[in-house]
Tab-separated table of C-alpha atoms in Angstrom:
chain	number	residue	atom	x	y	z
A	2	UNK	CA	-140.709	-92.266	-16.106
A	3	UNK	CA	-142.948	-90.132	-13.742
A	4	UNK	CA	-140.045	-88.167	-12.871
A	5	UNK	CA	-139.042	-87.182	-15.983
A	6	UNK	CA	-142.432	-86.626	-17.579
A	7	UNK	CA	-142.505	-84.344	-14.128
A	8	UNK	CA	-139.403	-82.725	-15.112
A	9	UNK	CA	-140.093	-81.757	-18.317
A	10	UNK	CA	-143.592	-80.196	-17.377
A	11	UNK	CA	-141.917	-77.893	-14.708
A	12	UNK	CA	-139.653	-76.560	-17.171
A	13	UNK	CA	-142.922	-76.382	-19.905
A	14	UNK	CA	-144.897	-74.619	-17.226
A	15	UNK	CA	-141.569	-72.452	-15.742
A	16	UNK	CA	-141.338	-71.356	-19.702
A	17	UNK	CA	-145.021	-70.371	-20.051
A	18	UNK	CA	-145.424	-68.814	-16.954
A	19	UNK	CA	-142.448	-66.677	-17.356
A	20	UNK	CA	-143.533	-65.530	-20.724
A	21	UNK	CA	-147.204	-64.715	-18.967
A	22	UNK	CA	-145.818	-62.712	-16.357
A	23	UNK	CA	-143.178	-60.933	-19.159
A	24	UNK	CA	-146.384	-60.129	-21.355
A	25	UNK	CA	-148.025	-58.656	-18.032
A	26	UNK	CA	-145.050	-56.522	-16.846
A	27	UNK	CA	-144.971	-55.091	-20.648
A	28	UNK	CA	-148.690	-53.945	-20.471
């Protein structure tokens, strides 16, 4: 269970901060 409540934040947070750091690069 911890692992895949683990897993599925990384790939929440990998998502988010990939769309942060695409919205900074655009600026």
């Amino acid at each position: 269970l911890h692992g895949l409540l683990a897993g599925d934040a990384g790939d929440i947070a990998d998502q988010v901060w990939q769309l942060l750091v695409a919205l900074h690069a655009s600026r």
